[in-house]
Tab-separated table of C-alpha atoms in Angstrom:
chain	number	residue	atom	x	y	z
A	18	MET	CA	100.283	-74.994	203.749
A	19	THR	CA	97.330	-72.882	204.780
A	20	ASN	CA	98.917	-70.179	202.655
A	21	HIS	CA	98.455	-71.784	199.288
A	22	SER	CA	100.856	-69.466	197.542
A	23	GLU	CA	103.680	-71.277	199.323
A	24	THR	CA	105.493	-74.158	197.726
A	25	THR	CA	104.509	-77.455	199.288
A	26	GLY	CA	107.636	-79.013	197.911
A	27	PRO	CA	108.586	-80.970	194.862
A	28	SER	CA	107.012	-84.307	194.218
A	29	GLU	CA	109.878	-86.079	192.560
A	30	ASN	CA	108.790	-88.723	190.138
A	31	GLY	CA	111.050	-91.135	191.913
A	32	ASP	CA	108.622	-90.974	194.860
A	33	VAL	CA	105.492	-91.290	192.750
A	34	THR	CA	106.003	-94.967	192.103
A	35	GLY	CA	102.606	-96.588	192.157
A	36	GLY	CA	104.462	-99.820	192.758
A	37	ALA	CA	104.184	-100.898	189.142
A	38	LYS	CA	107.315	-99.934	187.284
A	39	PRO	CA	110.763	-98.601	188.136
A	40	LEU	CA	111.543	-95.174	186.793
A	41	GLY	CA	114.285	-94.224	184.421
A	42	ARG	CA	116.982	-91.650	184.928
A	43	SER	CA	115.096	-88.920	183.104
A	44	ALA	CA	112.202	-89.304	185.524
A	45	HIS	CA	114.481	-88.878	188.522
A	46	ASP	CA	115.974	-85.756	186.983
A	47	THR	CA	112.532	-84.132	186.756
A	48	GLN	CA	110.957	-82.272	189.684
A	49	ILE	CA	107.286	-81.380	189.828
A	50	THR	CA	106.434	-78.647	192.333
A	51	LEU	CA	102.957	-78.765	193.858
A	52	ARG	CA	101.707	-75.498	195.281
A	53	THR	CA	97.925	-75.697	195.556
A	54	PRO	CA	95.254	-78.025	196.940
A	55	ALA	CA	94.183	-78.696	193.358
A	56	GLU	CA	97.628	-80.030	192.492
A	57	LEU	CA	97.763	-82.127	195.659
A	58	ALA	CA	94.318	-83.580	194.927
A	59	ASP	CA	95.386	-84.392	191.371
A	60	ALA	CA	98.552	-86.081	192.644
A	61	LEU	CA	96.835	-88.664	194.840
A	62	PRO	CA	96.217	-91.387	192.209
A	63	TYR	CA	99.836	-91.120	191.068
A	64	LEU	CA	101.083	-91.419	194.634
A	65	LEU	CA	99.116	-94.639	195.199
A	66	GLY	CA	99.034	-96.090	191.685
A	67	TYR	CA	95.218	-96.283	191.714
A	68	ARG	CA	92.196	-94.097	192.426
A	69	PRO	CA	91.185	-94.636	196.063
A	70	GLU	CA	87.572	-95.111	197.070
A	71	ASP	CA	86.172	-94.890	200.611
A	72	SER	CA	89.699	-94.295	201.825
A	73	ILE	CA	91.759	-92.470	204.405
A	74	VAL	CA	95.232	-91.713	203.055
A	75	LEU	CA	98.264	-90.229	204.778
A	76	VAL	CA	101.306	-89.140	202.775
A	77	ALA	CA	104.590	-88.369	204.505
A	78	LEU	CA	106.708	-85.336	203.612
A	79	HIS	CA	110.443	-85.142	204.213
A	80	ASP	CA	112.511	-81.986	204.244
A	81	ARG	CA	115.159	-81.561	201.583
A	82	GLY	CA	116.835	-78.180	201.545
A	83	GLY	CA	113.781	-76.460	202.937
A	84	ARG	CA	111.451	-78.095	200.412
A	85	GLY	CA	109.120	-81.005	201.023
A	86	ARG	CA	109.585	-84.367	199.329
A	87	PHE	CA	106.939	-87.063	199.194
A	88	GLY	CA	107.824	-90.187	201.150
A	89	GLY	CA	105.791	-93.134	202.420
A	90	ARG	CA	102.048	-93.321	202.094
A	91	ALA	CA	99.458	-95.436	203.886
A	92	ARG	CA	95.776	-96.114	203.258
A	93	LEU	CA	92.855	-97.506	205.218
A	94	GLY	CA	89.236	-97.961	204.331
A	95	ILE	CA	86.900	-95.532	206.103
A	96	PRO	CA	85.196	-97.478	208.931
A	97	ALA	CA	81.431	-97.520	208.611
A	98	ASN	CA	81.073	-97.025	212.369
A	99	GLU	CA	82.186	-93.571	213.478
A	100	ASP	CA	83.194	-95.034	216.845
A	101	ASP	CA	86.060	-96.752	215.017
A	102	TRP	CA	87.420	-93.582	213.408
A	103	GLU	CA	89.763	-92.704	216.266
A	104	ALA	CA	91.353	-96.168	216.245
A	105	ALA	CA	91.712	-96.063	212.448
A	106	ALA	CA	93.363	-92.640	212.554
A	107	ARG	CA	95.769	-93.801	215.258
A	108	GLN	CA	96.601	-96.996	213.358
A	109	LEU	CA	97.266	-95.106	210.135
A	110	ALA	CA	99.465	-92.422	211.716
A	111	GLN	CA	101.474	-94.821	213.869
A	112	GLY	CA	101.927	-97.288	211.020
A	113	LEU	CA	103.325	-94.652	208.693
A	114	MET	CA	105.592	-93.245	211.389
A	115	THR	CA	106.863	-96.719	212.299
A	116	GLY	CA	107.737	-97.474	208.706
A	117	GLY	CA	109.560	-94.188	208.261
A	118	ALA	CA	111.477	-94.499	211.520
A	119	ARG	CA	112.533	-98.034	210.650
A	120	ARG	CA	114.202	-96.722	207.502
A	121	GLY	CA	115.742	-93.758	209.291
A	122	ALA	CA	113.470	-91.303	207.469
A	123	ARG	CA	111.034	-89.964	210.042
A	124	PRO	CA	108.428	-87.739	208.345
A	125	GLU	CA	108.529	-84.045	209.171
A	126	GLN	CA	105.001	-83.302	207.897
A	127	MET	CA	101.909	-85.063	206.575
A	128	VAL	CA	99.262	-84.532	203.928
A	129	ALA	CA	95.914	-86.160	204.698
A	130	TYR	CA	93.128	-87.195	202.316
A	131	VAL	CA	89.628	-88.554	202.857
A	132	CYS	CA	87.913	-89.910	199.746
A	133	GLN	CA	84.306	-91.044	199.573
A	134	GLU	CA	81.464	-90.763	197.090
A	135	PRO	CA	78.118	-89.353	198.264
A	136	ALA	CA	75.412	-91.719	199.473
A	137	PRO	CA	71.941	-91.484	197.859
A	138	GLY	CA	70.479	-88.078	198.649
A	139	GLU	CA	73.837	-86.733	199.772
A	140	SER	CA	76.064	-84.142	198.095
A	141	GLY	CA	79.813	-83.899	198.000
A	142	ARG	CA	79.622	-80.981	200.401
A	143	ASP	CA	77.615	-83.171	202.808
A	144	VAL	CA	80.376	-85.760	202.627
A	145	MET	CA	82.962	-83.103	203.383
A	146	HIS	CA	81.082	-81.992	206.518
A	147	ARG	CA	80.390	-85.569	207.622
A	148	LEU	CA	84.068	-86.551	207.348
A	149	ALA	CA	85.386	-83.408	209.030
A	150	PRO	CA	85.587	-85.124	212.469
A	151	LEU	CA	87.609	-87.947	210.912
A	152	THR	CA	90.043	-85.452	209.436
A	153	HIS	CA	90.307	-83.733	212.810
A	154	LEU	CA	91.205	-87.081	214.406
A	155	LEU	CA	93.885	-87.627	211.775
A	156	ARG	CA	95.412	-84.236	212.533
A	157	THR	CA	95.197	-84.875	216.279
A	158	GLU	CA	96.884	-88.301	216.056
A	159	CYS	CA	99.662	-86.928	213.861
A	160	GLY	CA	100.059	-84.033	216.290
A	161	ARG	CA	100.553	-86.492	219.148
A	162	LEU	CA	103.524	-87.807	217.189
A	163	ASP	CA	104.879	-84.264	216.677
A	164	VAL	CA	104.229	-84.387	212.929
A	165	PRO	CA	101.880	-81.636	211.710
A	166	VAL	CA	99.324	-82.209	208.972
A	167	ILE	CA	99.940	-79.228	206.711
A	168	GLU	CA	97.061	-79.982	204.346
A	169	ALA	CA	93.920	-82.092	204.650
A	170	LEU	CA	91.697	-82.643	201.630
A	171	CYS	CA	88.310	-84.214	201.037
A	172	ILE	CA	87.685	-85.616	197.541
A	173	SER	CA	84.095	-86.453	196.645
A	174	ASP	CA	81.787	-86.296	193.638
A	175	GLY	CA	84.458	-84.942	191.319
A	176	ARG	CA	85.302	-82.047	193.640
A	177	TYR	CA	87.755	-81.332	196.442
A	178	TRP	CA	87.714	-79.310	199.649
A	179	SER	CA	90.530	-78.180	201.898
A	180	TYR	CA	90.032	-78.418	205.641
A	181	CYS	CA	92.998	-76.104	206.191
A	182	CYS	CA	92.349	-73.205	203.827
A	183	PRO	CA	90.074	-70.349	204.982
A	184	THR	CA	90.251	-68.503	201.651
A	185	GLN	CA	87.026	-68.830	199.650
A	186	GLU	CA	88.695	-67.588	196.479
A	187	CYS	CA	91.014	-70.575	196.638
A	188	CYS	CA	88.722	-73.126	198.278
A	189	PRO	CA	85.027	-72.210	197.859
A	190	PRO	CA	82.419	-73.706	200.232
A	191	ASP	CA	80.946	-75.843	197.452
A	192	GLY	CA	84.362	-77.218	196.601
A	193	ALA	CA	86.414	-76.872	193.463
A	194	PRO	CA	86.144	-79.237	190.503
A	195	MET	CA	88.855	-81.791	189.991
A	196	GLY	CA	90.753	-81.429	186.728
A	197	LEU	CA	90.181	-83.859	183.907
A	198	PRO	CA	92.233	-87.012	184.492
A	199	GLY	CA	95.528	-87.007	182.658
A	200	THR	CA	95.612	-83.284	181.857
A	201	SER	CA	97.903	-81.945	184.597
A	202	VAL	CA	101.646	-81.414	184.461
A	203	LEU	CA	102.069	-84.214	186.987
A	204	ALA	CA	99.995	-86.559	184.822
A	205	ALA	CA	102.172	-85.787	181.828
A	206	ALA	CA	105.363	-86.358	183.821
A	207	ALA	CA	104.001	-89.623	185.248
A	208	THR	CA	103.023	-90.857	181.789
A	209	TYR	CA	106.488	-90.019	180.497
A	210	ALA	CA	108.011	-91.924	183.420
A	211	GLY	CA	105.863	-94.979	182.679
A	212	ILE	CA	103.698	-94.699	185.803
A	213	GLN	CA	100.284	-96.282	185.358
A	214	VAL	CA	97.167	-95.410	187.343
A	215	ARG	CA	95.231	-98.656	187.599
A	216	GLY	CA	91.683	-97.416	188.125
A	217	THR	CA	90.144	-98.422	191.461
A	218	LEU	CA	90.806	-101.282	193.844
A	219	ARG	CA	87.259	-102.481	193.247
A	220	GLU	CA	88.022	-102.972	189.572
A	221	LEU	CA	91.143	-104.957	190.463
A	222	ARG	CA	89.326	-107.157	192.981
A	223	VAL	CA	86.618	-108.044	190.479
A	224	ARG	CA	89.225	-110.047	188.556
A	225	LEU	CA	89.769	-112.225	191.640
A	226	LEU	CA	86.298	-112.548	193.140
A	227	PRO	CA	84.176	-115.704	192.716
A	228	TRP	CA	81.670	-115.809	189.906
A	229	GLU	CA	78.127	-114.572	190.432
A	230	THR	CA	76.739	-115.829	187.125
A	231	GLY	CA	74.461	-118.558	185.856
A	232	ALA	CA	77.500	-120.840	185.547
A	233	VAL	CA	77.916	-121.096	189.333
A	234	PRO	CA	75.782	-124.263	189.811
A	235	ALA	CA	77.713	-126.156	187.117
A	236	GLN	CA	81.068	-125.133	188.621
A	237	GLU	CA	79.928	-126.049	192.129
A	238	ALA	CA	78.780	-129.468	190.908
A	239	ALA	CA	82.169	-130.006	189.266
A	240	LEU	CA	83.904	-129.086	192.536
A	241	ASP	CA	81.700	-131.535	194.430
A	242	SER	CA	82.625	-134.328	192.041
A	243	ALA	CA	86.326	-133.457	192.086
A	244	GLY	CA	86.305	-133.320	195.865
A	245	MET	CA	84.880	-136.813	196.196
A	246	ALA	CA	87.441	-138.159	193.730
A	247	LEU	CA	90.574	-136.262	194.745
A	248	VAL	CA	90.439	-135.493	198.456
A	249	PRO	CA	90.798	-139.129	199.622
A	250	ARG	CA	93.759	-139.522	197.242
A	251	ILE	CA	95.412	-136.293	198.464
A	252	LEU	CA	95.150	-137.488	202.067
A	253	ASP	CA	96.556	-140.912	201.197
A	254	ASP	CA	100.353	-141.051	200.974
A	255	THR	CA	100.097	-143.797	198.369
A	256	PHE	CA	98.349	-141.573	195.809
A	257	ARG	CA	99.320	-138.057	196.879
A	258	ALA	CA	102.352	-137.744	194.581
A	259	GLU	CA	100.289	-139.081	191.686
A	260	VAL	CA	97.630	-136.385	192.225
A	261	ALA	CA	100.374	-133.750	192.357
A	262	GLU	CA	101.772	-134.842	188.985
A	263	GLU	CA	98.298	-134.863	187.442
A	264	THR	CA	97.557	-131.397	188.817
A	265	LEU	CA	100.792	-129.848	187.583
A	266	ALA	CA	100.512	-131.490	184.172
A	267	LEU	CA	96.963	-130.166	183.771
A	268	ALA	CA	98.046	-126.677	184.899
A	269	GLY	CA	100.864	-126.763	182.340
A	270	ARG	CA	98.435	-127.645	179.551
A	271	ILE	CA	96.076	-124.806	180.501
A	272	MET	CA	98.978	-122.352	180.646
A	273	SER	CA	100.047	-123.405	177.140
A	274	ARG	CA	96.463	-122.923	176.025
A	275	TYR	CA	96.442	-119.422	177.509
A	276	ALA	CA	99.796	-118.538	175.955
A	277	ALA	CA	98.521	-119.513	172.497
A	278	ALA	CA	95.223	-117.615	172.821
A	279	THR	CA	94.588	-114.574	170.653
A	280	PRO	CA	95.080	-111.360	172.674
A	281	VAL	CA	92.025	-109.201	173.360
A	282	SER	CA	91.790	-105.627	174.597
A	283	GLY	CA	90.456	-104.779	178.028
A	284	THR	CA	90.855	-106.698	181.272
A	285	HIS	CA	87.196	-107.771	181.395
A	286	GLN	CA	87.260	-109.234	177.909
A	287	ALA	CA	90.596	-110.908	178.636
A	288	ASP	CA	89.174	-112.557	181.751
A	289	LEU	CA	86.094	-113.744	179.861
A	290	ARG	CA	88.355	-115.290	177.228
A	291	ASP	CA	90.390	-117.078	179.885
A	292	ASP	CA	87.202	-118.361	181.534
A	293	ASP	CA	86.011	-119.772	178.198
A	294	LEU	CA	89.313	-121.629	177.777
A	295	LEU	CA	88.988	-123.391	181.139
A	296	ALA	CA	86.397	-126.134	181.556
A	297	HIS	CA	84.504	-126.642	184.819
A	298	ASP	CA	86.030	-130.054	185.508
A	299	GLU	CA	89.535	-128.764	184.736
A	300	ALA	CA	89.112	-125.846	187.116
A	301	ALA	CA	87.739	-128.121	189.830
A	302	ALA	CA	90.627	-130.595	189.512
A	303	LEU	CA	93.181	-127.779	189.733
A	304	ILE	CA	91.502	-126.069	192.692
A	305	LEU	CA	91.371	-129.310	194.680
A	306	GLY	CA	94.862	-130.371	193.637
A	307	LEU	CA	96.384	-127.063	194.758
A	308	GLN	CA	95.091	-127.591	198.290
A	309	ASP	CA	98.105	-129.848	198.758
A	310	ARG	CA	100.962	-127.661	199.956
A	311	THR	CA	103.703	-129.499	198.089
A	312	THR	CA	101.801	-129.216	194.807
A	313	ARG	CA	101.171	-125.523	195.414
A	314	ASP	CA	104.840	-124.941	196.195
A	315	ARG	CA	105.902	-126.556	192.938
A	316	ALA	CA	103.372	-124.409	191.063
A	317	ALA	CA	104.839	-121.298	192.733
A	318	ALA	CA	108.008	-121.833	190.661
A	319	TRP	CA	106.110	-120.534	187.591
A	320	MET	CA	106.945	-116.987	188.645
A	321	GLU	CA	109.028	-115.351	185.912
A	322	GLY	CA	109.842	-115.282	182.222
A	323	ASP	CA	107.339	-116.643	179.716
A	324	GLU	CA	105.627	-118.726	182.383
A	325	ALA	CA	104.625	-115.860	184.664
A	326	GLY	CA	101.948	-114.283	182.459
A	327	PRO	CA	99.952	-117.464	181.708
A	328	ALA	CA	100.386	-118.631	185.314
A	329	LEU	CA	98.961	-115.386	186.706
A	330	ARG	CA	95.997	-115.633	184.338
A	331	LEU	CA	95.372	-119.205	185.445
A	332	TRP	CA	95.517	-118.385	189.162
A	333	ARG	CA	93.078	-115.503	188.648
A	334	ALA	CA	90.702	-117.774	186.717
A	335	LEU	CA	90.838	-120.440	189.426
A	336	ALA	CA	90.118	-117.855	192.132
A	337	ARG	CA	87.012	-116.843	190.188
A	338	ARG	CA	85.890	-120.511	190.158
A	339	CYS	CA	85.949	-120.918	193.961
A	340	VAL	CA	82.203	-120.406	194.108
A	341	GLY	CA	79.560	-120.954	196.750
A	342	PRO	CA	80.774	-123.006	199.723
A	343	TYR	CA	84.251	-123.374	198.200
A	344	GLY	CA	85.351	-119.856	199.114
A	345	GLU	CA	88.059	-121.120	201.487
A	346	HIS	CA	89.670	-123.038	198.626
A	347	ALA	CA	90.488	-119.708	196.945
A	348	ALA	CA	93.349	-119.159	199.406
A	349	ALA	CA	95.731	-121.259	197.272
A	350	PRO	CA	95.123	-119.661	193.825
A	351	LEU	CA	94.870	-116.175	195.332
A	352	THR	CA	98.198	-116.643	197.113
A	353	LEU	CA	99.803	-117.897	193.899
A	354	ALA	CA	98.358	-114.915	192.010
A	355	GLY	CA	99.735	-112.549	194.652
A	356	TRP	CA	103.138	-114.221	194.553
A	357	VAL	CA	103.458	-114.047	190.751
A	358	ALA	CA	102.265	-110.426	190.740
A	359	TRP	CA	104.832	-109.496	193.398
A	360	SER	CA	107.573	-111.453	191.674
A	361	THR	CA	106.910	-109.602	188.400
A	362	GLY	CA	106.836	-106.147	190.029
A	363	ASP	CA	103.107	-105.496	190.464
A	364	ASP	CA	102.949	-104.770	194.192
A	365	LEU	CA	99.414	-103.390	193.984
A	366	GLU	CA	97.781	-106.571	192.662
A	367	ALA	CA	100.040	-108.620	194.913
A	368	ARG	CA	98.813	-106.895	198.071
A	369	GLU	CA	95.169	-107.168	197.056
A	370	ALA	CA	95.390	-110.823	196.045
A	371	LEU	CA	97.232	-111.764	199.235
A	372	ALA	CA	94.773	-109.805	201.386
A	373	MET	CA	91.918	-111.647	199.683
A	374	ALA	CA	93.694	-114.957	200.299
A	375	LEU	CA	93.785	-114.124	204.008
A	376	GLY	CA	90.113	-113.206	203.787
A	377	ALA	CA	89.440	-116.684	202.430
A	378	ASP	CA	91.598	-118.365	205.094
A	379	SER	CA	93.145	-116.186	207.778
A	380	ASP	CA	95.482	-119.037	208.826
A	381	TYR	CA	97.034	-119.530	205.382
A	382	LEU	CA	100.693	-119.201	206.336
A	383	PHE	CA	102.211	-118.676	202.873
A	384	ALA	CA	99.784	-115.812	202.173
A	385	ARG	CA	100.485	-114.233	205.556
A	386	LEU	CA	104.249	-114.319	205.099
A	387	LEU	CA	104.092	-112.971	201.545
A	388	HIS	CA	101.618	-110.253	202.530
A	389	GLN	CA	103.884	-109.006	205.314
A	390	ALA	CA	106.994	-109.177	203.146
A	391	CYS	CA	105.307	-107.356	200.256
A	392	ASN	CA	103.996	-104.637	202.563
A	393	GLU	CA	107.489	-104.263	203.997
A	394	GLY	CA	108.850	-103.590	200.505
A	395	LEU	CA	111.250	-106.550	200.737
A	396	ASP	CA	112.904	-107.959	197.641
A	397	PRO	CA	111.208	-111.152	196.359
A	398	GLU	CA	114.472	-112.311	194.791
A	399	SER	CA	115.443	-114.328	197.873
A	400	ILE	CA	112.278	-116.427	197.447
A	401	ARG	CA	112.851	-116.741	193.709
A	402	ARG	CA	116.385	-118.026	194.327
A	403	CYS	CA	115.128	-120.753	196.647
A	404	LEU	CA	112.426	-121.809	194.190
A	405	ARG	CA	114.850	-121.820	191.252
A	406	ARG	CA	117.369	-123.901	193.189
A	407	GLU	CA	114.842	-126.492	194.303
A	408	ARG	CA	113.283	-126.669	190.849
A	409	ALA	CA	116.657	-127.116	189.149
A	410	GLY	CA	117.610	-129.826	191.619
A	411	GLY	CA	114.377	-131.707	191.071
A	412	GLY	CA	113.619	-131.686	194.769
A	413	ALA	CA	110.476	-130.701	196.617
A	414	VAL	CA	109.972	-126.956	196.680
A	415	ASP	CA	108.912	-125.292	199.928
A	416	SER	CA	107.789	-121.749	199.216
A	417	THR	CA	106.555	-121.172	202.761
A	418	ALA	CA	110.027	-121.681	204.182
A	419	ALA	CA	111.477	-119.434	201.472
A	420	ALA	CA	108.944	-116.698	202.243
A	421	ASP	CA	109.682	-117.032	205.953
A	422	ASP	CA	113.343	-116.316	205.166
A	423	THR	CA	112.912	-112.954	203.445
A	424	GLY	CA	113.781	-111.181	206.667
A	425	PRO	CA	112.005	-109.732	209.691
A	426	VAL	CA	108.663	-108.093	209.114
A	427	ASP	CA	106.829	-105.421	211.052
A	428	PRO	CA	103.066	-105.969	211.409
A	429	ASP	CA	102.606	-102.216	211.832
A	430	ALA	CA	104.209	-101.406	208.483
A	431	ASP	CA	100.997	-101.588	206.482
A	432	PRO	CA	97.827	-100.459	208.205
A	433	ASP	CA	95.846	-102.410	205.608
A	434	ALA	CA	97.518	-105.688	206.553
A	435	GLY	CA	94.809	-106.813	208.942
A	436	ARG	CA	91.860	-105.750	206.830
A	437	ALA	CA	91.613	-108.603	204.378
A	438	PRO	CA	88.376	-108.586	202.352
A	439	ALA	CA	86.291	-111.727	202.302
A	440	ALA	CA	86.799	-113.793	199.186
A	441	ALA	CA	83.422	-115.495	199.110
A	442	SER	CA	80.052	-115.454	200.785
A	443	GLY	CA	77.653	-118.181	201.774
A	444	THR	CA	76.743	-120.064	204.885
A	445	ARG	CA	77.954	-123.496	203.766
A	446	ARG	CA	81.631	-124.194	203.374
A	447	ARG	CA	83.436	-127.156	201.903
A	448	ARG	CA	86.349	-127.986	204.173
A	449	ARG	CA	89.514	-128.243	202.147
A	450	PRO	CA	92.215	-130.843	202.742
A	451	ARG	CA	94.855	-129.200	204.920
A	452	THR	CA	98.380	-130.487	204.426
A	453	GLY	CA	100.431	-128.340	206.734
A	454	ASP	CA	99.838	-124.697	205.730
A	455	SER	CA	98.104	-123.339	208.795
A	456	ALA	CA	99.339	-120.736	211.248
A	457	ASP	CA	100.692	-123.262	213.720
A	458	ASP	CA	102.622	-125.173	211.048
A	459	ARG	CA	105.798	-123.165	210.771
A	460	PRO	CA	108.753	-125.418	209.967
A	461	PRO	CA	109.942	-126.830	213.314
A	462	ARG	CA	113.464	-126.569	214.593
A	463	PRO	CA	115.390	-129.864	214.629
A	464	GLU	CA	115.202	-130.192	218.405
A	465	SER	CA	111.442	-129.614	218.513
A	466	THR	CA	108.932	-132.417	218.792
A	467	ARG	CA	105.435	-132.526	217.350
A	468	PRO	CA	102.694	-135.109	217.819
A	469	ARG	CA	102.394	-137.409	214.855
A	470	PRO	CA	99.030	-137.419	213.087
A	471	THR	CA	96.804	-140.346	213.693
A	472	THR	CA	96.261	-142.673	210.765
A	473	GLY	CA	93.097	-143.305	208.876
A	474	HIS	CA	91.975	-139.717	208.229
A	475	THR	CA	89.985	-139.588	205.008
A	476	ARG	CA	87.728	-136.614	205.654
A	477	PRO	CA	89.000	-133.179	204.546
A	478	GLY	CA	89.825	-131.081	207.566
A	479	SER	CA	90.075	-133.997	209.975
A	480	PRO	CA	91.506	-132.859	213.337
A	481	ARG	CA	94.962	-133.729	214.549
A	482	PRO	CA	96.649	-133.173	217.908
A	483	GLY	CA	97.738	-129.564	218.097
A	484	GLY	CA	95.229	-128.340	215.502
A	485	GLY	CA	94.983	-128.551	211.706
A	486	THR	CA	95.372	-131.668	209.603
A	487	ARG	CA	98.644	-133.135	208.440
A	488	THR	CA	99.842	-136.195	206.608
A	489	ARG	CA	103.111	-138.062	207.011
A	490	THR	CA	104.256	-136.500	203.735
A	491	ALA	CA	103.528	-133.067	205.173
A	492	GLU	CA	105.651	-133.882	208.203
A	493	ARG	CA	108.531	-134.866	205.941
A	494	SER	CA	107.986	-131.654	204.004
A	495	ASP	CA	108.609	-129.714	207.202
A	496	THR	CA	112.080	-131.230	207.393
A	497	ARG	CA	112.773	-129.970	203.889
A	498	SER	CA	111.302	-126.604	204.947
A	499	GLU	CA	113.894	-126.346	207.696
A	500	ARG	CA	116.704	-127.070	205.258
A	501	THR	CA	115.404	-124.559	202.718
A	502	ALA	CA	115.002	-121.876	205.371
A	503	GLN	CA	118.557	-122.392	206.563
A	504	GLU	CA	119.905	-122.169	203.014
A	505	GLY	CA	117.876	-119.109	201.980
A	506	THR	CA	119.427	-115.678	201.735
A	507	ARG	CA	118.015	-112.854	203.776
A	508	THR	CA	117.281	-109.620	201.996
A	509	ALA	CA	119.586	-106.932	203.322
A	510	ASN	CA	117.948	-103.867	201.825
A	511	GLY	CA	114.958	-102.248	203.469
A	512	PRO	CA	111.881	-100.965	201.648
A	513	SER	CA	112.036	-97.941	199.397
A	514	GLU	CA	109.983	-94.908	200.199
A	515	GLY	CA	106.526	-94.810	198.748
A	516	ASP	CA	105.676	-98.454	199.419
A	517	GLU	CA	104.182	-98.015	202.849
């Protein structure tokens, strides 16, 4: 690849998925050949489905008849501490190799990217020189695995540099300007195939982050009031089912309200409209009500058809309302948002929402299972089948057991899996009522024994033997979890290339 007149290999549109939309036959019949660093730099957003910022990216190449074909890709944020660069490079290379080997498609070559905008007083060329040691570590770690990096690019300040090309006519010292977005042959082919570049991850996360507006005090006060009213009822078996019905009925009314709203253009305007349609006390009641696992599991059944769109909008809006010390409460709506996004084919938003849910509560089991399954490229249909069956039968739905039954997962498959961003800031935290969805609450086997919770807990987050907080209803729910897990269908197919 140091000789840029050589063909780097076709980037078939079938590999440039972006995780958003399956491609038609005409897209698979089209081959786009990338020969230069400029074309490889232009291809990156289409390979990922978004424009990476502060990112290290590795893209696998597979040989097909002597020509390279894009395969899996993996991304990590650039660690702020240079001492962590070696570990990040090793994690990224090994994760991508593990995923390829698991599918029987070990990469033959790699293309590496480092993307970062200049700091104040810094130029793009300064960034390129500063990140050169990181790129060297990437090439070294890939070399240890006997997979050469045939091209390494730095993208910064609207320009790109090649770390592999010594030819100034091709790759000048001051870098070469990136082409205008959407003007390349690859961009045209991707548009024809229905591939959408989503902007940046920061723009996607903004839709899920807590408010930082003048409305925060009013929303926090509403959450305080709802907590005092609802938490004792959620933790009391006598009233818990009643709170669940109230929560789901209110969610259904808000979803109908969203479905009837006049469409607006632009994601920001659409989110503002949804926020205006949701009152503070309504949001607070839903956020507190969804802390009950059984209620959340029943809400997870709104995952497809006409219900999915309004449900996703509602879960996003509720995540934005988990303000101040209620950041941990965002785990439930963020997990529901990630689940609906994954169920409807938007893997990118799903991964971000689920990572943010783990940032809000690292022990949130449903989010952890979904995050691993989504990163593995597993089919969500097995979970949908369980939820449909339980919903049709009128029984209690257990989405955690269904997610646990999607098949084995590999924690090394997605190097981003352990880097969940924080969902909220603040020193105070309101403890949420925990009803069985913590890391040590996997559905027990029939022969197992667990200590029963002591009675009389009325404070959210009260301790129980063995950790966490559980109610008698939660214990009974675990029995249903076991039954659901045994009845679920494992997904037989492995992940497709490009979803690493």
